[in-house]
Amino acid sequence: MAAGARGPRALRQATDALELLLGRGGDGAPGPLPAGRRASLLESLSRRVTGLEERLRLEPRWDELRRLMSEASGELRWATPCPDTAWTFTAQLLLLLLCLKRCMVLLAAAHHPPPPPPDPERAEAAPPLGPDALSISQEDTVRGALQLVAALGLCPYLLPGVGLPLRRRTEFSTLVQHVVSPGSSTGATRRLYATCCVLLDIAQHPSLGSLLLTRHLGDLLAGLCQLAFAPTKQKAAQATRPEELKGLTEEERTHCREALRGLLDRVYQPLVVRELLILQGGFRQSSCSSGRVGEHALAPAPAWLRRLCGQLLSERLMKPGGVQAVVRGILEGAGAGAVGGSDAEAAAADWRKCDSVARILSSCPQQSLSLKDYYRQVCPQILQLLLIQDHLVARQFQRVAATTVLTMAREHPQQAEEYLLVPMLEPLLRCLEGAGLSLEDLPAGAVLVEEEELTRGVENVFKVYLAEHEPSATLLGSLQPVLGTIFSLYCFTKQNVSFLRAPCQEILLWFLEKCDREAALSVLEGLARLGGTLCFLHPLCQFRVASEGGAVIAVKEVVGDEEEALYQKVSSEQWQLEQLVDLLALSRGSGLAGDFFLHCLKELTHVAGQGSPTMESSLLSGKSSVTLEHCCNPSLEPRERELCVLQLVAMLCESISDALFTDILQVVEFVAATLQRACVSGGVVEAQTLSMAMGLVAALLGGAAQLKAADFVTLKRLVPLLEEVSRVHPEPVIQELAADLCITICTHGAFSPETVSSAAQSTLGQRDVGETAGEAAADVGPAERPHGKTSEATTTQPQRHMESSAAAGPPPEETGRLSAGKLVADSPLGSRALQELLWSAYDPDIPSRATALRSLSHRIEQRDPEVLTIRDKLLKVFVENLDHEDSFVYLSAIQGVALLSDAFPEEVLPSLLARYEGSSPGAQEAWPVETRMKVGEALMRSTRALGDLVSSYRDRLIHVFLRGARDPDGGLRASSLSNLGELCQILCFQLGSVIQEVTLCLTTIVKSDREVEVRRAAVHVVVLLLRGLSERATEVLRDVLLDLYRLLKFVMRCEQDEVTVLHAQLALEELDAIMRQFLFPPPSLEKKIVVLP
């Protein structure tokens, strides 16, 4: 019992003695002293040692500590008194630290408490502290003692260039450098050895070792490296301190080597890596650990130390988990890992540091047996860096891993492909057609690739491959075998919701962009199942939806019905073709879609040259019975390919025809392919197709594009084909146009016959050159216009039909309110293009009419001064087109009205409000309900565009919508309520007292309106109000919130319509969330610091 009581007392005495030596017991800490106080510091150290010795000798309460120090000093030769004040002080510190460690060990050994009974209520509580635990103040004392030991007993005895010099630390360390003079001391190596041995002994204790190694690991490593590996023989000219290189036996040096190895294996490896880099002299960052910031570069380390640190770092790297340790050791000081915090994002942006780490990892160290052996050990660890989930370090680690993989692929492609790329792509390669799988014995539904593996494979490809802007052939070649699997997965994800869709799409687009054009066309041909070397999933495998939003690869269930199997195959290929076209639509700017379209056209030309359409016609006619076995006959494969190409061309034309060609060269290639088909097929190509192709050339020559000299060189490739068409085609019109195009191309447009100009105008959608819109606008109205000048015999029938329909103007029923001729004649004389647009706005042809309206809207959006001067006329054009029944037309008109109101709200909005109320200025009869609803849509678009400025029109808008809510027509009432709800969302705080009227209107409609759609709309207004205002609802709707709540409860109780009840339930849920947030706001994690006076 007495020994148990003496243990804690001895521990307290040891820490008190340390405090006395540190100056915390009476005469204060030495602190950072100026350089001129060297003598004062030595005197202070001597006085503190003397004071401690007097207390130990005179005061009885120090008997236990005196006994421990006596026992410890008897075993240590260096603990004898000497005239060196600094070393005497250091020896006392070391002796007290050893006594403290022994006290803590004895206390821990004597303490064996019984295990506490399990307590479920305290299961998550921290375990009780042991008897050897130090208090916070005691830990601070031990840290100070260790700092003085390192400054007085370790760093002064290091060779130049070994470790961080004292002058690079603190002002006090700089003073210590002058206090301790190794050159004048004897036995410096023995003192360094003694200090390192004591610190190693202290480091064996968990608590003291943590305090020591977290701050002084670098100093301890520097001392051990010098003692164990510093050369003992030097030339006389180089031996500046020979006494420091002697004094150790070979056994002691061997002990230091073993201690160094053990310490390196025991400590946290990233910390070891960082300290070794500092010792090596290669760590040049200014953001080092505390107390290590300096203005000048580190002194160069000795050659033996650089070699030693390089060898030790290579050993760290080659160990299991060594790659991550090296990466963490270099990057943690920049904000990642243990440091963390807000600097992590800034560290991720430090790409130079990440690239430097990547270069280190990609270089094979000299200690490795071979490059292949190094890659075999390191590459799996590099791939593990891609899987780290810690958000503080994930971005840095992924960048390092990606850069390392790309560097290895450039420098050593064969080894990188074997040990990095193939293992990375293994989940995607596992189930390919040529993988040699034996799936006959597996049951249907058996999972071959788990969701985690497939997700990891796709994400790793996305992280690594897409980080390279200029990929090598090795990188592209390794990815090509899995493109079929990635494309199949992409098509599968387009059928459902999956997070894998975006990375698959980006991978495919990246490959098609980075590889050369021939390889890209070959890959597209393979993805379209037209040939190529791409491999897809095994026929017995399929993708299935996984539980976490990804996908798995499983064994497909065999379909017994042959017709069903054929249907599934055809529908799957059709779906993949559609997704391939959508993928090409995303890469419009690259011109790849146009090149692939031309590639398919040339394929059709090749098929047309082969002839033999008998089999195709017999298959398509359905007159002969064709079995499944007959369809799978290899002799039908060319016809199947022909049909697939034809279908692909049609889908490309339908989906991305507006942006298919991006340059003149592609247009010329397209025309050449069409003309060649016409020459090869002997007139099978329709005249309309030929006219379209040659019309494109005529449009280019007619000014649709600014042609250069190089463009005419490209166009001259068409001359032989045009000459051939002019000879072999049966129609004279085509022959003449082809011949005239040859003349125009050969003369570089200097001479252009009338036929070429007419074809150009026809292609561009304009009228005959001889008739100008200005003459039509100034002289005649639409009813008086002649049916147009028909051109010469070169004008084709489709052109004459277009001119006649355009010249006839709008039909009589279209001219009820304001004729197009009168509108244009009354407008100021503008450019021909503007007058043409005004005429086209009343064209009976729907696409022409809608295009004209959208063109006018675009010019309004661009604030064209010429258009804005006739804004009143344009408003009439748009409003009258609201009557049109086609959605393409009236939606274009709504867009135009909204743009006009955005530009001139004070002029347009009053007119729209009057029309929405059912009448317009000067109108003889009320407007139809459908038109008023379209005007309401235009009003809401205008309101959204105005934003906060709509408050000046608040009263009129709400008045109009409230009147619309009382209209006899139920559809208009519902539309008015919908508009009212959206307007209230926009007004927000600006609603003011109007909210009372809105609430009363909604309550009346919900309780009395007989139309269920209107009641739904009224309740939906409440939903919109609550959802739009969110947490602001308690402030804006303060006066009516209770009324709205009662109204919703009334709907829940009395309403028979399920949809209306659902709307009310949604509104109640929104209200519940708002009130919960108002009554129980989330806690705000803020810390207030108050500075006391």
mmCIF file with all atom_site columns, N, CA and C in Angstrom, residues 179-196:
data_model
loop_
_atom_site.group_PDB
_atom_site.id
_atom_site.type_symbol
_atom_site.label_atom_id
_atom_site.label_alt_id
_atom_site.label_comp_id
_atom_site.label_asym_id
_atom_site.label_entity_id
_atom_site.label_seq_id
_atom_site.pdbx_PDB_ins_code
_atom_site.Cartn_x
_atom_site.Cartn_y
_atom_site.Cartn_z
_atom_site.occupancy
_atom_site.B_iso_or_equiv
_atom_site.pdbx_formal_charge
_atom_site.auth_seq_id
_atom_site.auth_comp_id
_atom_site.auth_asym_id
_atom_site.auth_atom_id
_atom_site.pdbx_PDB_model_num
ATOM 1  N N  . VAL A 1 179 ? 25.514 29.303 -27.167 1.00 0.00 ? 179 VAL A N  1
ATOM 2  C CA . VAL A 1 179 ? 25.799 28.865 -25.794 1.00 0.00 ? 179 VAL A CA 1
ATOM 3  C C  . VAL A 1 179 ? 26.564 27.554 -25.809 1.00 0.00 ? 179 VAL A C  1
ATOM 4  N N  . VAL A 1 180 ? 26.101 26.590 -26.617 1.00 0.00 ? 180 VAL A N  1
ATOM 5  C CA . VAL A 1 180 ? 26.745 25.284 -26.714 1.00 0.00 ? 180 VAL A CA 1
ATOM 6  C C  . VAL A 1 180 ? 27.719 25.344 -27.876 1.00 0.00 ? 180 VAL A C  1
ATOM 7  N N  . SER A 1 181 ? 28.977 25.169 -27.625 1.00 0.00 ? 181 SER A N  1
ATOM 8  C CA . SER A 1 181 ? 30.009 25.258 -28.661 1.00 0.00 ? 181 SER A CA 1
ATOM 9  C C  . SER A 1 181 ? 30.623 23.882 -28.840 1.00 0.00 ? 181 SER A C  1
ATOM 10 N N  . PRO A 1 182 ? 30.131 23.097 -29.825 1.00 0.00 ? 182 PRO A N  1
ATOM 11 C CA . PRO A 1 182 ? 30.645 21.741 -29.999 1.00 0.00 ? 182 PRO A CA 1
ATOM 12 C C  . PRO A 1 182 ? 32.130 21.719 -30.307 1.00 0.00 ? 182 PRO A C  1
ATOM 13 N N  . GLY A 1 183 ? 32.623 22.779 -30.982 1.00 0.00 ? 183 GLY A N  1
ATOM 14 C CA . GLY A 1 183 ? 34.039 22.746 -31.345 1.00 0.00 ? 183 GLY A CA 1
ATOM 15 C C  . GLY A 1 183 ? 34.952 22.761 -30.133 1.00 0.00 ? 183 GLY A C  1
ATOM 16 N N  . SER A 1 184 ? 34.519 23.338 -29.042 1.00 0.00 ? 184 SER A N  1
ATOM 17 C CA . SER A 1 184 ? 35.369 23.420 -27.850 1.00 0.00 ? 184 SER A CA 1
ATOM 18 C C  . SER A 1 184 ? 35.078 22.339 -26.831 1.00 0.00 ? 184 SER A C  1
ATOM 19 N N  . SER A 1 185 ? 34.051 21.500 -27.091 1.00 0.00 ? 185 SER A N  1
ATOM 20 C CA . SER A 1 185 ? 33.688 20.450 -26.142 1.00 0.00 ? 185 SER A CA 1
ATOM 21 C C  . SER A 1 185 ? 34.374 19.154 -26.537 1.00 0.00 ? 185 SER A C  1
ATOM 22 N N  . THR A 1 186 ? 34.566 18.317 -25.543 1.00 0.00 ? 186 THR A N  1
ATOM 23 C CA . THR A 1 186 ? 35.163 17.000 -25.781 1.00 0.00 ? 186 THR A CA 1
ATOM 24 C C  . THR A 1 186 ? 34.088 15.952 -25.605 1.00 0.00 ? 186 THR A C  1
ATOM 25 N N  . GLY A 1 187 ? 34.256 14.885 -26.343 1.00 0.00 ? 187 GLY A N  1
ATOM 26 C CA . GLY A 1 187 ? 33.282 13.789 -26.261 1.00 0.00 ? 187 GLY A CA 1
ATOM 27 C C  . GLY A 1 187 ? 31.926 14.160 -26.793 1.00 0.00 ? 187 GLY A C  1
ATOM 28 N N  . ALA A 1 188 ? 31.881 14.991 -27.857 1.00 0.00 ? 188 ALA A N  1
ATOM 29 C CA . ALA A 1 188 ? 30.591 15.404 -28.399 1.00 0.00 ? 188 ALA A CA 1
ATOM 30 C C  . ALA A 1 188 ? 29.797 14.219 -28.922 1.00 0.00 ? 188 ALA A C  1
ATOM 31 N N  . THR A 1 189 ? 30.495 13.252 -29.557 1.00 0.00 ? 189 THR A N  1
ATOM 32 C CA . THR A 1 189 ? 29.798 12.083 -30.090 1.00 0.00 ? 189 THR A CA 1
ATOM 33 C C  . THR A 1 189 ? 29.198 11.250 -28.966 1.00 0.00 ? 189 THR A C  1
ATOM 34 N N  . ARG A 1 190 ? 29.965 11.133 -27.849 1.00 0.00 ? 190 ARG A N  1
ATOM 35 C CA . ARG A 1 190 ? 29.420 10.380 -26.713 1.00 0.00 ? 190 ARG A CA 1
ATOM 36 C C  . ARG A 1 190 ? 28.186 11.062 -26.152 1.00 0.00 ? 190 ARG A C  1
ATOM 37 N N  . ARG A 1 191 ? 28.195 12.383 -26.079 1.00 0.00 ? 191 ARG A N  1
ATOM 38 C CA . ARG A 1 191 ? 27.018 13.099 -25.581 1.00 0.00 ? 191 ARG A CA 1
ATOM 39 C C  . ARG A 1 191 ? 25.817 12.907 -26.523 1.00 0.00 ? 191 ARG A C  1
ATOM 40 N N  . LEU A 1 192 ? 26.076 12.988 -27.819 1.00 0.00 ? 192 LEU A N  1
ATOM 41 C CA . LEU A 1 192 ? 24.998 12.750 -28.779 1.00 0.00 ? 192 LEU A CA 1
ATOM 42 C C  . LEU A 1 192 ? 24.457 11.339 -28.647 1.00 0.00 ? 192 LEU A C  1
ATOM 43 N N  . TYR A 1 193 ? 25.354 10.384 -28.459 1.00 0.00 ? 193 TYR A N  1
ATOM 44 C CA . TYR A 1 193 ? 24.935 8.991  -28.289 1.00 0.00 ? 193 TYR A CA 1
ATOM 45 C C  . TYR A 1 193 ? 24.105 8.826  -27.024 1.00 0.00 ? 193 TYR A C  1
ATOM 46 N N  . ALA A 1 194 ? 24.559 9.469  -25.930 1.00 0.00 ? 194 ALA A N  1
ATOM 47 C CA . ALA A 1 194 ? 23.821 9.360  -24.663 1.00 0.00 ? 194 ALA A CA 1
ATOM 48 C C  . ALA A 1 194 ? 22.432 9.976  -24.802 1.00 0.00 ? 194 ALA A C  1
ATOM 49 N N  . THR A 1 195 ? 22.344 11.134 -25.437 1.00 0.00 ? 195 THR A N  1
ATOM 50 C CA . THR A 1 195 ? 21.033 11.787 -25.598 1.00 0.00 ? 195 THR A CA 1
ATOM 51 C C  . THR A 1 195 ? 20.095 10.919 -26.431 1.00 0.00 ? 195 THR A C  1
ATOM 52 N N  . CYS A 1 196 ? 20.606 10.375 -27.524 1.00 0.00 ? 196 CYS A N  1
ATOM 53 C CA . CYS A 1 196 ? 19.753 9.538  -28.383 1.00 0.00 ? 196 CYS A CA 1
ATOM 54 C C  . CYS A 1 196 ? 19.299 8.282  -27.664 1.00 0.00 ? 196 CYS A C  1
#
